[in-house]
Coordinates of C-alpha atoms and ligand atoms in Angstrom, one line a residue:
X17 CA -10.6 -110.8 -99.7
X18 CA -12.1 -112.3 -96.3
X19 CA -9.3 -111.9 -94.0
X20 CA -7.9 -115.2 -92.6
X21 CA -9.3 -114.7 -88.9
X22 CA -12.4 -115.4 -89.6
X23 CA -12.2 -118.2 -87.3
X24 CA -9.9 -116.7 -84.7
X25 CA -6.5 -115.2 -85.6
X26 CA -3.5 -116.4 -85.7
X27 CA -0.5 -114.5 -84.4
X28 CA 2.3 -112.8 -86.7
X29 CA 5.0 -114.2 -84.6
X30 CA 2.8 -117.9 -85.0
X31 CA 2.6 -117.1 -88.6
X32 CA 6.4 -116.1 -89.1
X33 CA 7.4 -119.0 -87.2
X34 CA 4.7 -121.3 -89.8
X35 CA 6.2 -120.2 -92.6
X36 CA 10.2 -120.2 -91.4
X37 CA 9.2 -124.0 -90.9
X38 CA 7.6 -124.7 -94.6
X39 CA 8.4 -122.1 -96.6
X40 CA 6.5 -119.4 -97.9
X41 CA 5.0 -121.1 -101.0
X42 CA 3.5 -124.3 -98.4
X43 CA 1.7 -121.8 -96.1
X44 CA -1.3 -120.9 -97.0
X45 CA -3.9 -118.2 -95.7
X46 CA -5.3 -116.6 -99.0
X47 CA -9.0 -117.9 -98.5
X48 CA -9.6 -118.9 -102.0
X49 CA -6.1 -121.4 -101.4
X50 CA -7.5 -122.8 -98.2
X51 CA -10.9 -123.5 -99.1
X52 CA -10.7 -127.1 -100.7
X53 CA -8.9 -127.8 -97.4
X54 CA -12.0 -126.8 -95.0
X55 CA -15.0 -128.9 -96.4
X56 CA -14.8 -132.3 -96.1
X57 CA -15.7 -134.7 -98.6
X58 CA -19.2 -135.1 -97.8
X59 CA -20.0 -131.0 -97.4
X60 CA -21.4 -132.2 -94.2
X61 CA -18.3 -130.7 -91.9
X62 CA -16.8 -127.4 -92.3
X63 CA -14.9 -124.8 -90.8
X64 CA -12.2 -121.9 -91.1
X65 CA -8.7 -122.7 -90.9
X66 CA -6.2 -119.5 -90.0
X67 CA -3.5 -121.2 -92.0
X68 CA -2.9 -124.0 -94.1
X69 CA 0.5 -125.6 -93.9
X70 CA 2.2 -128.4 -96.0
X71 CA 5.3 -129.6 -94.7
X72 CA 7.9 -131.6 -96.9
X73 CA 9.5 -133.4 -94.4
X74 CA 8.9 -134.9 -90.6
X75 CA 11.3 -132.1 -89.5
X76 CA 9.2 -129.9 -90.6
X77 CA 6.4 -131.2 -89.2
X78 CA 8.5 -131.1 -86.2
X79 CA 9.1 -127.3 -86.1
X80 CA 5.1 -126.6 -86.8
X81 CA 3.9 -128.9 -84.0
X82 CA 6.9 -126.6 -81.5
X83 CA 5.6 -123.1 -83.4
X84 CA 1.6 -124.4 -82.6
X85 CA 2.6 -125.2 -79.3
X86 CA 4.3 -122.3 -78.1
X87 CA 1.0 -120.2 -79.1
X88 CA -1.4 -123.1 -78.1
X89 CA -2.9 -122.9 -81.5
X90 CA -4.9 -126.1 -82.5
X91 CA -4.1 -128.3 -85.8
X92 CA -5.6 -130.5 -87.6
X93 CA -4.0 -133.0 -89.6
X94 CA -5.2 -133.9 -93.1
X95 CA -4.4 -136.4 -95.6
X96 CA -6.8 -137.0 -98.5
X97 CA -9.5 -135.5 -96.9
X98 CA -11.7 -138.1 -97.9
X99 CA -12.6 -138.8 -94.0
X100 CA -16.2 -139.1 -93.6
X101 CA -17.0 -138.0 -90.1
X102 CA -15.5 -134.2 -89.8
X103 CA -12.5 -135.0 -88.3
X104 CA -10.3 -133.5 -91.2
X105 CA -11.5 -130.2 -91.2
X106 CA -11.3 -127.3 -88.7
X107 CA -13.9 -127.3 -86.4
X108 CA -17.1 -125.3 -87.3
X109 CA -16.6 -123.9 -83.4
X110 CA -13.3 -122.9 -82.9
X111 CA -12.0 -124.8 -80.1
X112 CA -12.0 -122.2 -77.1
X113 CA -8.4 -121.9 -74.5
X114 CA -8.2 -121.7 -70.7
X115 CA -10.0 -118.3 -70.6
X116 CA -12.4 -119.1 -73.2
X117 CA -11.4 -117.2 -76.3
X118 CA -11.4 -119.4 -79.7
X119 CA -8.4 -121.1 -80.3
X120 CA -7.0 -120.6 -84.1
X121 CA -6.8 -123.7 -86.2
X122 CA -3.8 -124.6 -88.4
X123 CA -4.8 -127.2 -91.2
X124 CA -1.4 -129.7 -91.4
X125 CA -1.5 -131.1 -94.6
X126 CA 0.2 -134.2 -95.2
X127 CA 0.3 -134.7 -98.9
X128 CA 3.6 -133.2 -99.4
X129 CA 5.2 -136.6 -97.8
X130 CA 5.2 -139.0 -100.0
X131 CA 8.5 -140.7 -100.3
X132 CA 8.0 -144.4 -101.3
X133 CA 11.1 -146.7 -100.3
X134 CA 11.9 -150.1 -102.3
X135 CA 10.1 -152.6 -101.7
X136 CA 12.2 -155.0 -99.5
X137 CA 11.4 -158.5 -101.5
X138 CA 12.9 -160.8 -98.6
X139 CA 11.1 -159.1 -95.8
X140 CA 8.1 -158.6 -97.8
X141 CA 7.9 -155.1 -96.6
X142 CA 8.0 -151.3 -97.1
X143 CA 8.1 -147.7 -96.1
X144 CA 6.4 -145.7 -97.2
X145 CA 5.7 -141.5 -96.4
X146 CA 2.2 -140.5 -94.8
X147 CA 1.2 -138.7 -98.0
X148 CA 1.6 -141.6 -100.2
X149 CA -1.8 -142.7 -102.1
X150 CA -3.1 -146.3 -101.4
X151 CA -3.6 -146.8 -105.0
X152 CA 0.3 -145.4 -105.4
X153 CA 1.5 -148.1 -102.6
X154 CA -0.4 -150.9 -104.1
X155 CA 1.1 -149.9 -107.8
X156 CA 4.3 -149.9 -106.5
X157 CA 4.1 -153.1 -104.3
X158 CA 2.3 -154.7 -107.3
X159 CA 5.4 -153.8 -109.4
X160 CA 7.6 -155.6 -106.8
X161 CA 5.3 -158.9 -107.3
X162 CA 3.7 -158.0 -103.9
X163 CA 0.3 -156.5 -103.2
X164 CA -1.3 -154.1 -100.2
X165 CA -3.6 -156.0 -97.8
X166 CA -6.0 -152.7 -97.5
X167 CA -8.4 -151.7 -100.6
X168 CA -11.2 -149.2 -100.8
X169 CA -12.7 -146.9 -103.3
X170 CA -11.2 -143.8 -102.2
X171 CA -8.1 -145.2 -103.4
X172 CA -6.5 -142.6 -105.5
X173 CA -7.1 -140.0 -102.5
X174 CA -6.9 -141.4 -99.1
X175 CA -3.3 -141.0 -97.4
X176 CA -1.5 -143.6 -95.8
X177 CA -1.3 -141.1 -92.9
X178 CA -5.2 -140.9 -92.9
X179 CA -5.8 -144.4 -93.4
X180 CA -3.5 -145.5 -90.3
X181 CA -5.4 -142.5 -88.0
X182 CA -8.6 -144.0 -89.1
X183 CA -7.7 -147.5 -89.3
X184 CA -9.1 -147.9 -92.2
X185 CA -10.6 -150.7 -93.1
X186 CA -12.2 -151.6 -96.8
X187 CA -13.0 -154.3 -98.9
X188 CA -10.6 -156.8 -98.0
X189 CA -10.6 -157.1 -94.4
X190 CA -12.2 -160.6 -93.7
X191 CA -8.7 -161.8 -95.9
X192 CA -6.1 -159.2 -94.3
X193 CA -7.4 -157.5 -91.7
X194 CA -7.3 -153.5 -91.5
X195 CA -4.9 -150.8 -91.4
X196 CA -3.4 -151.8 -87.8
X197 CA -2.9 -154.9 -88.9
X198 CA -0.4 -153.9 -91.6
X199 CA 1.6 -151.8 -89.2
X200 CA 5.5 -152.9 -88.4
X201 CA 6.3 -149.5 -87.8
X202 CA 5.9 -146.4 -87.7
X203 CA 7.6 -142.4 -87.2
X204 CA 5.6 -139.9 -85.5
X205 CA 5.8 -136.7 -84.1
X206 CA 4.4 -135.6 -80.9
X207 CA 2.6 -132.3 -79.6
X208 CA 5.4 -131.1 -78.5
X209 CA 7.5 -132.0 -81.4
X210 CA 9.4 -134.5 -80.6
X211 CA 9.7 -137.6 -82.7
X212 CA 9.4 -141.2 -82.1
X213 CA 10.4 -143.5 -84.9
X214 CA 10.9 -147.0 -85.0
X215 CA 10.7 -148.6 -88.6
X216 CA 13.4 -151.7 -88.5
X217 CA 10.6 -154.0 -90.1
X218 CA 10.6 -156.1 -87.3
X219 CA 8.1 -159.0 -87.5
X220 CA 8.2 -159.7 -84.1
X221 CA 9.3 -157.1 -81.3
X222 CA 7.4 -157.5 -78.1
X223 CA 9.4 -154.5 -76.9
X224 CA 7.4 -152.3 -74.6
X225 CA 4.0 -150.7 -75.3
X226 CA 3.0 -151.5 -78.9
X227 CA 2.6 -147.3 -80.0
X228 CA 2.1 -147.9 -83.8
X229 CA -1.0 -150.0 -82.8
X230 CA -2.2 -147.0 -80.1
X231 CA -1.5 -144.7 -82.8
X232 CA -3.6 -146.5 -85.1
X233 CA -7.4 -145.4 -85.3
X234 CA -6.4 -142.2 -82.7
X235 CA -7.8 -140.1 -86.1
X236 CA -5.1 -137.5 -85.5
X237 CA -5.5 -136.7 -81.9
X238 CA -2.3 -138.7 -80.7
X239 CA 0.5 -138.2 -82.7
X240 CA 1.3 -137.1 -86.4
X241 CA 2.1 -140.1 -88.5
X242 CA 4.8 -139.4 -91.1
X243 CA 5.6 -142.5 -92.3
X244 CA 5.2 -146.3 -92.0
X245 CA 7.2 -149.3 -92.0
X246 CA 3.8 -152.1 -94.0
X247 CA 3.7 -155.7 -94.3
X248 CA 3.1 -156.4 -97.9
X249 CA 1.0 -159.6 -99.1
X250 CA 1.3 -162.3 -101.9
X251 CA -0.2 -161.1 -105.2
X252 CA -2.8 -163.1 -106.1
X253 CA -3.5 -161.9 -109.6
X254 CA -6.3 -164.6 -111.0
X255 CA -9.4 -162.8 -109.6
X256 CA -13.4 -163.9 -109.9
X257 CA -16.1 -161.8 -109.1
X258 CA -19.9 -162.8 -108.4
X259 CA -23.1 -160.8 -107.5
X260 CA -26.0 -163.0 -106.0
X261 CA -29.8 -161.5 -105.8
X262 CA -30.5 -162.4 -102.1
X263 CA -33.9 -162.2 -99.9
X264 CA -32.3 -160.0 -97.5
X265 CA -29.1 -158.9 -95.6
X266 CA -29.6 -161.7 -93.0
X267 CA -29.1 -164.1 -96.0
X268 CA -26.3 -162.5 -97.5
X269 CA -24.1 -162.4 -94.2
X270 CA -25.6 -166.5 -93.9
X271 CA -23.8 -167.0 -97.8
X272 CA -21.2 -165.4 -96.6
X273 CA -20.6 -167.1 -94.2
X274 CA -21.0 -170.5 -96.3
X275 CA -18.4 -169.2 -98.5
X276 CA -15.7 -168.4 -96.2
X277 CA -15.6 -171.8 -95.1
X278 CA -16.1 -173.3 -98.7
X279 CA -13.5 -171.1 -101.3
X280 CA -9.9 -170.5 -99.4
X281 CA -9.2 -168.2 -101.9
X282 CA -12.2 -165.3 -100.7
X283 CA -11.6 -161.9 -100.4
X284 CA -14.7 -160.0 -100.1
X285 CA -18.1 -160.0 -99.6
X286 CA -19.5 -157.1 -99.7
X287 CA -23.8 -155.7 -99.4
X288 CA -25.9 -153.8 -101.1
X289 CA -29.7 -152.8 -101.5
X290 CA -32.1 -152.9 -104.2
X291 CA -32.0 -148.7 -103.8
X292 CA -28.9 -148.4 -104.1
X293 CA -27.8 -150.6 -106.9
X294 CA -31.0 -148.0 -108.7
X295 CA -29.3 -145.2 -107.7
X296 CA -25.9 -146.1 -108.9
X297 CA -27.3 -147.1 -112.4
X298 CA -28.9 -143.4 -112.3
X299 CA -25.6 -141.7 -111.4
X300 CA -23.1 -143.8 -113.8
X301 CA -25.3 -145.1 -116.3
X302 CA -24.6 -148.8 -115.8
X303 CA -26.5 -151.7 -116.9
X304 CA -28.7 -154.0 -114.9
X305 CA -27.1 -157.2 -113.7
X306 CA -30.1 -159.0 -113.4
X307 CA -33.5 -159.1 -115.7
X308 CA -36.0 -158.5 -112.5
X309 CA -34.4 -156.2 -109.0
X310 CA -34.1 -158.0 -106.3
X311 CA -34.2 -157.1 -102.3
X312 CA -30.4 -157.1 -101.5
X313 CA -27.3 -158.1 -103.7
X314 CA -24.0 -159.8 -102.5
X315 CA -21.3 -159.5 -104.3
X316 CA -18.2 -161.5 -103.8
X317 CA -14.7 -161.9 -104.7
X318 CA -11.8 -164.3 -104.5
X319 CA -8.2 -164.1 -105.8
X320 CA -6.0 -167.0 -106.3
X321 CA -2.4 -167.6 -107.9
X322 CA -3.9 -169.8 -110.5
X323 CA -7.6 -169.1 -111.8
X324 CA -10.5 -169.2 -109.4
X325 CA -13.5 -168.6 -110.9
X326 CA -14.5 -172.9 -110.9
X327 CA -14.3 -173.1 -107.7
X328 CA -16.2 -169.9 -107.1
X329 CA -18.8 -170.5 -109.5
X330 CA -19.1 -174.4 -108.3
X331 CA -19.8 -173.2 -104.5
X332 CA -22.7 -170.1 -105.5
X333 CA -24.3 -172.5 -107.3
X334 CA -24.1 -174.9 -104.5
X335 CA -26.7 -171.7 -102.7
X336 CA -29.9 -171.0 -103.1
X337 CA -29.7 -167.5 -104.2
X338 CA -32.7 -165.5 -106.6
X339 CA -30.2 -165.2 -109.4
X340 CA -25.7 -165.4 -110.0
X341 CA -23.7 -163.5 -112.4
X342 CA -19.7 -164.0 -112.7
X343 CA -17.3 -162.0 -114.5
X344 CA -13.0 -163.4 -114.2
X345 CA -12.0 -160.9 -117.3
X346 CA -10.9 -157.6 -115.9
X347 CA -13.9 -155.2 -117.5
X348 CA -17.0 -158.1 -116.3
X349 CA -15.2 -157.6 -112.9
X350 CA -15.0 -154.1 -113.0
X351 CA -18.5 -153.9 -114.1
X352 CA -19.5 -155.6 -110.9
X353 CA -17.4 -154.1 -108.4
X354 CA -18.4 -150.5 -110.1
X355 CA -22.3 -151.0 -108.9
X356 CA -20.5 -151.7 -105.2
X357 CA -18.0 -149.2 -105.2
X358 CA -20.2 -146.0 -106.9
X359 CA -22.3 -146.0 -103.9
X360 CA -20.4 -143.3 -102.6
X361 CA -20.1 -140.9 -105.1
X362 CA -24.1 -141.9 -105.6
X363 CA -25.2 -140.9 -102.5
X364 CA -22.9 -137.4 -102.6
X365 CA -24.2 -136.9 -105.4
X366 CA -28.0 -136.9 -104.8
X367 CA -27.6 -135.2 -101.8
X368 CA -25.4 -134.1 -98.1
X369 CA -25.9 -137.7 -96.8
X370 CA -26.0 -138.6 -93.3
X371 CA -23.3 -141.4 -92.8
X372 CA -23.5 -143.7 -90.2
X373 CA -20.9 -146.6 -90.3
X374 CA -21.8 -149.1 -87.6
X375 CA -20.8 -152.3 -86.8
X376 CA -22.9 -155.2 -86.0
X377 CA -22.8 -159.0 -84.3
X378 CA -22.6 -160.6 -88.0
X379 CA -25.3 -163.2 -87.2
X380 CA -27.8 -160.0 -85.7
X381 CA -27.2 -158.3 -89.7
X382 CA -30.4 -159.3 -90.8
X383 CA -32.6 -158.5 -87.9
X384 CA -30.7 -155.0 -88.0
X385 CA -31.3 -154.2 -91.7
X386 CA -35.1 -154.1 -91.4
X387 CA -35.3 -152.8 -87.5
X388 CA -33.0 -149.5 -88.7
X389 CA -34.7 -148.8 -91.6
X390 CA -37.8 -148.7 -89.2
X391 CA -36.0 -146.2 -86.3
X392 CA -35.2 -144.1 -89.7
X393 CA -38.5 -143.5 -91.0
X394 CA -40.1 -143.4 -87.5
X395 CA -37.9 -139.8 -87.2
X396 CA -38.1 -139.1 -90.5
X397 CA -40.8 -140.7 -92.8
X398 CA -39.1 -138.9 -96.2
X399 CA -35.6 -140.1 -95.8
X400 CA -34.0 -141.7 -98.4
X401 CA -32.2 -144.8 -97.1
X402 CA -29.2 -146.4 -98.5
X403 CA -27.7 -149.3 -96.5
X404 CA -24.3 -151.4 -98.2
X405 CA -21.5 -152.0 -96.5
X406 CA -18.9 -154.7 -96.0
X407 CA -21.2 -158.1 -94.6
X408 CA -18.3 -160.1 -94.5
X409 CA -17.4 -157.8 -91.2
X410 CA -20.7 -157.0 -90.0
X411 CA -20.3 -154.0 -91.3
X412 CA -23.0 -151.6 -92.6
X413 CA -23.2 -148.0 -93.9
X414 CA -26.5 -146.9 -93.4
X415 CA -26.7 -143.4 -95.7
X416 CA -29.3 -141.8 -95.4
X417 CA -30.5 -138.6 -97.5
X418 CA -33.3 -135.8 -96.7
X419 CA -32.7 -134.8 -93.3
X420 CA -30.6 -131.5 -92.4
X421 CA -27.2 -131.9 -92.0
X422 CA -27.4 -130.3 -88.6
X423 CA -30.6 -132.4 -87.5
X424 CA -28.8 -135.8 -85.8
X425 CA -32.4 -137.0 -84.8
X426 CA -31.6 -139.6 -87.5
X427 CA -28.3 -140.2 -86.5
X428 CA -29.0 -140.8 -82.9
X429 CA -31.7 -143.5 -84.2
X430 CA -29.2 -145.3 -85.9
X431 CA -26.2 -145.6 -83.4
X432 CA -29.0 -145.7 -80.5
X433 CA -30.2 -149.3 -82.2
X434 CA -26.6 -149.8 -83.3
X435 CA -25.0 -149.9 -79.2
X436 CA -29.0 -152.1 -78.5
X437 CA -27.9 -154.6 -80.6
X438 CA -24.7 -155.5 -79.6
X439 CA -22.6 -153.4 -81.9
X440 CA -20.3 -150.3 -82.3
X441 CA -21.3 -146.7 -83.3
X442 CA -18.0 -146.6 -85.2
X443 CA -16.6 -149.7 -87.5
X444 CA -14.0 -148.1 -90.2
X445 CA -14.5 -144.8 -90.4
X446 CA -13.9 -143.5 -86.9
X447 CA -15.9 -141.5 -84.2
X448 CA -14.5 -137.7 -85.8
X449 CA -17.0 -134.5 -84.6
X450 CA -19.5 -136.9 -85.8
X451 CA -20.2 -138.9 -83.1
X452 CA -18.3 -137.5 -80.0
X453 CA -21.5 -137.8 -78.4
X454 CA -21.2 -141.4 -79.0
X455 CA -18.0 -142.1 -77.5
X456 CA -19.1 -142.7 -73.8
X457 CA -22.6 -144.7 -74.5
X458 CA -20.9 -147.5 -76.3
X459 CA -17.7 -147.5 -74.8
X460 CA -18.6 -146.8 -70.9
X461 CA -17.2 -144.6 -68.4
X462 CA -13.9 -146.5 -67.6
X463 CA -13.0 -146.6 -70.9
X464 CA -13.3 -143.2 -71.9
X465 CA -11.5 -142.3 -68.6
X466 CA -8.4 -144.4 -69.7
X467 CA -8.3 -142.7 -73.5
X468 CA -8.6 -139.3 -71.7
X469 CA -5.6 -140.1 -69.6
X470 CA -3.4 -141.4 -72.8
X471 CA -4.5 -138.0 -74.5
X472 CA -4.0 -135.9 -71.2
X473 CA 0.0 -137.6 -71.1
X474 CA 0.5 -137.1 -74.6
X475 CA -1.1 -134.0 -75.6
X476 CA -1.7 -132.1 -72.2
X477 CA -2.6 -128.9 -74.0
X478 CA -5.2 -130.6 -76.2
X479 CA -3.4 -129.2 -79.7
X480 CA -4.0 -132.2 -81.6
X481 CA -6.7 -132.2 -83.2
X482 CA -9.2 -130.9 -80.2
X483 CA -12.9 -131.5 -80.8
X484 CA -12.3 -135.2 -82.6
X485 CA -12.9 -138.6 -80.7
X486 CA -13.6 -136.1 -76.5
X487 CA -16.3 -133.3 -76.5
X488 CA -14.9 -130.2 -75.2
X489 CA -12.7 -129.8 -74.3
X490 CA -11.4 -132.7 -75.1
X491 CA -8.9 -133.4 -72.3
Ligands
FAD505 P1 -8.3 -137.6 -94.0 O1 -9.7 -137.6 -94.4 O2 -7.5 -136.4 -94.5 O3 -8.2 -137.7 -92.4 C1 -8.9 -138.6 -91.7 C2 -8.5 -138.5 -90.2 O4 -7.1 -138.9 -90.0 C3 -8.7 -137.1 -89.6 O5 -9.0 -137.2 -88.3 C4 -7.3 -136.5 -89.7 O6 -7.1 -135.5 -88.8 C5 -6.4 -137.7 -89.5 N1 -5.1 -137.7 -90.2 C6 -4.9 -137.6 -91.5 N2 -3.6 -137.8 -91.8 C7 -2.9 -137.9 -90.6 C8 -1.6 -138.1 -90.3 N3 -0.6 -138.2 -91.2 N4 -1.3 -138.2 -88.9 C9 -2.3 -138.2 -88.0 N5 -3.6 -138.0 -88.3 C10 -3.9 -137.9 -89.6 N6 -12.9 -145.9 -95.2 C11 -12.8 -147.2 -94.8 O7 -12.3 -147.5 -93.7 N7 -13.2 -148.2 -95.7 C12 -13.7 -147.9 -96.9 O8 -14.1 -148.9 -97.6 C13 -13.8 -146.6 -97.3 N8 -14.2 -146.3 -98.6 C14 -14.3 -145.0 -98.9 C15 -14.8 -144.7 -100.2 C16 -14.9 -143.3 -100.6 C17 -15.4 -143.0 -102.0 C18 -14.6 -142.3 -99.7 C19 -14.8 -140.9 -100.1 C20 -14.2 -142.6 -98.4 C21 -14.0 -143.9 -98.0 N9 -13.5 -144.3 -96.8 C22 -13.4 -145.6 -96.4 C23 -13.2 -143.2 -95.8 C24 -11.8 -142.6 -96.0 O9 -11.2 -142.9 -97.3 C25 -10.8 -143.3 -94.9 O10 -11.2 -142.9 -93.6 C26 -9.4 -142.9 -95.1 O11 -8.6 -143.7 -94.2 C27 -9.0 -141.4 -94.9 O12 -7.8 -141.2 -95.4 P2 -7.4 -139.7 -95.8 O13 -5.9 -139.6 -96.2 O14 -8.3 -139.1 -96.7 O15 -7.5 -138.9 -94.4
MLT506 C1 -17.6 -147.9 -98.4 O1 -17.5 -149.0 -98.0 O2 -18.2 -147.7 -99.5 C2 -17.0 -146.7 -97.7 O3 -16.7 -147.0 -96.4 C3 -17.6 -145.4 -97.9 C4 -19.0 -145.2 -97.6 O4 -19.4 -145.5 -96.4 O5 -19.8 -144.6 -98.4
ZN507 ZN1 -16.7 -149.1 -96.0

């Protein structure tokens, strides 16, 4: 068996202390037990983690966050582990401490919390543990006659936990906004284990410094979320799907656009590209929607309390798109949202993708679709390049396969043209080890010198996840 410090060891007293805290069945260090936790979902990020613990309660989260920090030891918190820039997973480095030896890292998994509290019908609210599924919260506020305002495909995996560190986003956004915007509040425990908690539900409560929202999109470097007090939204059950053939990305965000202000009841619009939609038809077998391709696809959705699909299929006819398709029963819409959704699992399978989420001025979408896919090939002529995202937001992932995972050449092309038009390296899926080199050229000097400050007062020894959001080291 490869002994556990392969990384950089972890003390007995540390490890005596990790398992007094979570028992010894929820510590793990046998390699062949840690591994799933190490990789993360892309195989792009990996490293070795001393320990692997699973706490069952925010005490003991508690007591490991006051065992790590009398040892300095690093952790990393991990929900799902369907993050998709590294920040999940130990470091590949070992973070280093004051005299340069590597720090051991403790992977703090989060699953084990998942206690779901009634739904509160008047307040339209809940609580619910970090390690609660989204697809479990949404089942469970849909069985209350509410829904959750945050979907994505990652659904039966990602964590509430992970989803408020990432502020995640997803398909819904231009209806409900993202994770942060569900928040009412929130318990979390500190580096140095104490816990802050404040989850009455209230709407309002201008009450001091807004932490939940701070918390939000700190991707684990902050605080350890352990549970959350959400807002819950009406569930509009009658649903209508379309896909429109479009000329080009610049189009789709322009239809978009024309929809939002046309059908009240819209809920996504989401983009694809003729390459992708051909690869997701490889990977799951699904049929064509159209006779002939087509450059780029939109797909859109709206969801009503009584049936929408007249007014949605009155207002895409009222475009001028290449071709339409609808679907209102459950399996047409399925079919539709499948050649959106597998994109992921497409790309993963054909290859370790390069992932770059950006963010874009909606109305520069166009001009950015064809101007990246020129940096790409200008770096590397062979790559594969996927582009879909969420247009509604000005969203884009542009995936791109063929390149080494340790060669960023393409990866500074993208984000490079990303910051020169206007946009943001990062829109939903966080900065992670991915882009720490990022952080500074799009956000500026000032700005990374206030963050640094918030993460110095918070976590002064840099135990929280070090290596995610700062470069080393981090503080
Ligand atoms: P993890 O991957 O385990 O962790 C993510 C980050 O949060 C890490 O930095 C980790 O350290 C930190 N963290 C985890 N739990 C906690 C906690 N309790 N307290 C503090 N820090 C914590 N993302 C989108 O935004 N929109 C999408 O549409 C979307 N679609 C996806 C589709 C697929 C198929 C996949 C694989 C991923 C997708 N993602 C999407 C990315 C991913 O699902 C989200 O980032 C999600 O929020 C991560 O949740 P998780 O529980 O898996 O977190
Ligand atoms: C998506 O929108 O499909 C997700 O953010 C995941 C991805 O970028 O592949
Ligand atoms: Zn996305």
């Amino acid at each position: 068996m490869r002994h556990p410090a392969d990384g950089a060891a972890l003390p007995a007293s540390l490890l005596a202390a990790l398992r007094a805290a979570v028992g010894d069945a929820h510590c793990l260090i046998d390699v062949d037990l840690r591994a799933t936790y190490e990789t993360d979902w892309s195989r792009r990020f990996h490293g070795v983690a001393a320990a692997v613990v699973r706490p069952g309660s925010v005490d003991e989260v508690a007591a490991v966050l006051r065992a790590c920090a009398a040892t300095g030891t690093a952790l990393v918190p991990q929900g799902g582990n369907t993050g998709l820039v590294g920040g999940s997973v130990p470091r590949a480095m070992a973070p280093l401490d004051a005299h340069g030896a590597p720090r051991p890292q403790v992977v703090l998994s989060m699953l084990r919390l998942r206690e779901l509290e009634p739904v509160d019908p008047i307040a339209g609210e809940v609580t619910a543990g970090a390690g609660v599924t989204l697809a479990a919260l949404r089942d469970h506020a849909r069985r209350a006659g509410w829904d959750f305002g945050v979907d994505m495909g990652s659904r039966d995996s990602a964590t509430i936990g992970g989803m408020v560190a990432t502020n995640a986003g997803g398909v819904n956004v231009l209806r409900h906004g993202s994770m942060r915007q569900q928040l009412v509040g929130m318990e979390a425990v500190l580096a140095d284990g104490s816990v802050m908690r404040r989850l009455p539900g209230l709407v309002k409560d201008n009450t001091g410094y807004p932490l939940p929202a701070l918390v939000a999109g700190s991707e684990g470097t902050l605080a350890i979320v352990t549970r959350v007090r959400l807002r819950l939204v009406p569930l509009l059950a009658k649903r209508a799907v379309a896909l429109l053939a479009v000329d080009d990305a610049g189009q789709a965000a322009a239809f978009a656009a024309q929809l939002r202000r046309s059908l009240s009841s819209l809920t996504a619009a989401e983009l694809f590209d003729d390459d992708g939609m051909r690869l997701v038809m490889e990977h799951t077998g699904a049929e064509a929607p159209f006779r002939d391709p087509h450059p780029r696809y939109l797909l859109v959705e709206c969801a009503a309390v009584s049936d929408p699909t007249d007014e949605l299929v009155t207002a895409v006819a009222a475009l001028p798109s290449r071709d339409a398709v609808a679907a209102s029963d459950e399996g047409g819409r399925h079919r539709l949202w499948s050649l959106r959704e597998a994109h992921t699992e497409s790309v993963n399978a054909a290859g370790v993708p390069h992932k770059l989420d950006v963010s874009v001025p909606i109305g520069r979408i166009g001009a950015f679709d064809l101007a990246v896919r020129e940096a790409i090939g200008a770096v590397a002529p062979d790559a594969r390049i996927f582009i879909y995202g969420h247009v509604g937001d000005g969203n884009l992932h542009v995936n791109v396969l063929g390149p080494d995972p340790d060669d960023e050449a393409v990866d500074d092309a993208v984000l490079g043209l990303a910051i020169a038009s206007g946009g943001a390296v990062s829109a939903e899926h966080g900065i992670g080890v991915a882009k720490v080199g990022w952080l500074e050229r799009d956000r500026g000097p000032a700005d990374v010198a206030a963050m640094r400050a918030i993460k110095r007062a918070l976590d002064p020894e840099n135990l929280l996840n070090p290596g995610v959001l700062f470069s080393v080291p981090g503080r």
